[in-house]
Amino acid sequence: MFTDAPPRKEKLRQFQKSDRASKLTLPPQASLLTLAQAIETGMKNERTLEVRAACESFLSSLSHFYQVPDCPIRVLASRPLHVRENCSSELFGDYDPSAMAIRVWMRTAVRKEVTSFGTFLSTLVHEYCHHLDFQLFHFPDSWHTRGFYERAGALYHHARGSRQKRLVWAPTARGRWRIDWPRTNRG
Ligand SMILES: [Zn+2]
């Protein structure tokens, strides 16, 4: 998992703000866990409509908590053919800032394997954090900064009831960072 390269001057300050903003206020956990479990049940039954309804409830409860506009969602049975691929964490969804809308899909494009619930929920939360970047933080763009991944990770683990590991970052070329998974997993 890599961060984006820092942008040019005029947006650099906002990028750095996003990078530093590693904390996200989290909503009450009990109802979020229930809403996430409904998504899992829908996926087990392989019912797209059920998953969509559950995702809608999950997202609208978040938007209510953060007091941001609702974020419409489309749940597709499988991945559309033409999809930008600039981010490895976005193999299962995307966010369109102009429409303020999320798309997620339940199957991979080629092998048609069903996405695991963990990956699906993590994608959903990741895309929703793009929504928050624009609607809550009012960033001019939504970059994959270290702060972004920290915020998305916090919300994901909160919704799953799992413990978030402290992410260990390693610098790479052009001002980008990557998560050092072996060190992160060692804790
Ligand atoms: Zn993203």
Short mmCIF file of N, CA, C and O and ligand atoms in Angstrom, two decimals, residues 87 89-90 126-127 130 144 148, ligand 1:
data_model
loop_
_atom_site.label_atom_id
_atom_site.label_comp_id
_atom_site.label_asym_id
_atom_site.label_seq_id
_atom_site.Cartn_x
_atom_site.Cartn_y
_atom_site.Cartn_z
N CYS A 87 -4.72 2.49 -7.83
CA CYS A 87 -4.57 2.26 -6.40
C CYS A 87 -4.92 0.82 -6.09
O CYS A 87 -6.01 0.37 -6.39
N SER A 89 -5.61 -0.57 -3.43
CA SER A 89 -6.68 -0.80 -2.47
C SER A 89 -8.04 -0.55 -3.10
O SER A 89 -9.06 -0.64 -2.45
N GLU A 90 -8.05 -0.19 -4.38
CA GLU A 90 -9.32 0.11 -5.01
C GLU A 90 -9.71 -0.89 -6.09
O GLU A 90 -10.36 -0.55 -7.06
N HIS A 126 -12.94 2.74 2.77
CA HIS A 126 -11.92 3.51 2.04
C HIS A 126 -12.58 4.55 1.13
O HIS A 126 -12.25 5.73 1.17
N GLU A 127 -13.56 4.11 0.35
CA GLU A 127 -14.24 5.03 -0.57
C GLU A 127 -15.00 6.09 0.21
O GLU A 127 -15.05 7.26 -0.18
N HIS A 130 -12.92 8.95 1.18
CA HIS A 130 -12.75 9.95 0.11
C HIS A 130 -13.89 10.97 0.20
O HIS A 130 -13.69 12.17 0.05
N HIS A 144 -4.29 9.79 -1.19
CA HIS A 144 -3.96 8.66 -0.33
C HIS A 144 -2.72 9.04 0.46
O HIS A 144 -1.60 8.73 0.05
N PHE A 148 -4.76 9.61 5.56
CA PHE A 148 -5.94 9.01 4.94
C PHE A 148 -6.04 7.54 5.33
O PHE A 148 -7.10 7.06 5.75
ZN ZN B 1 -8.73 5.61 -2.77
#
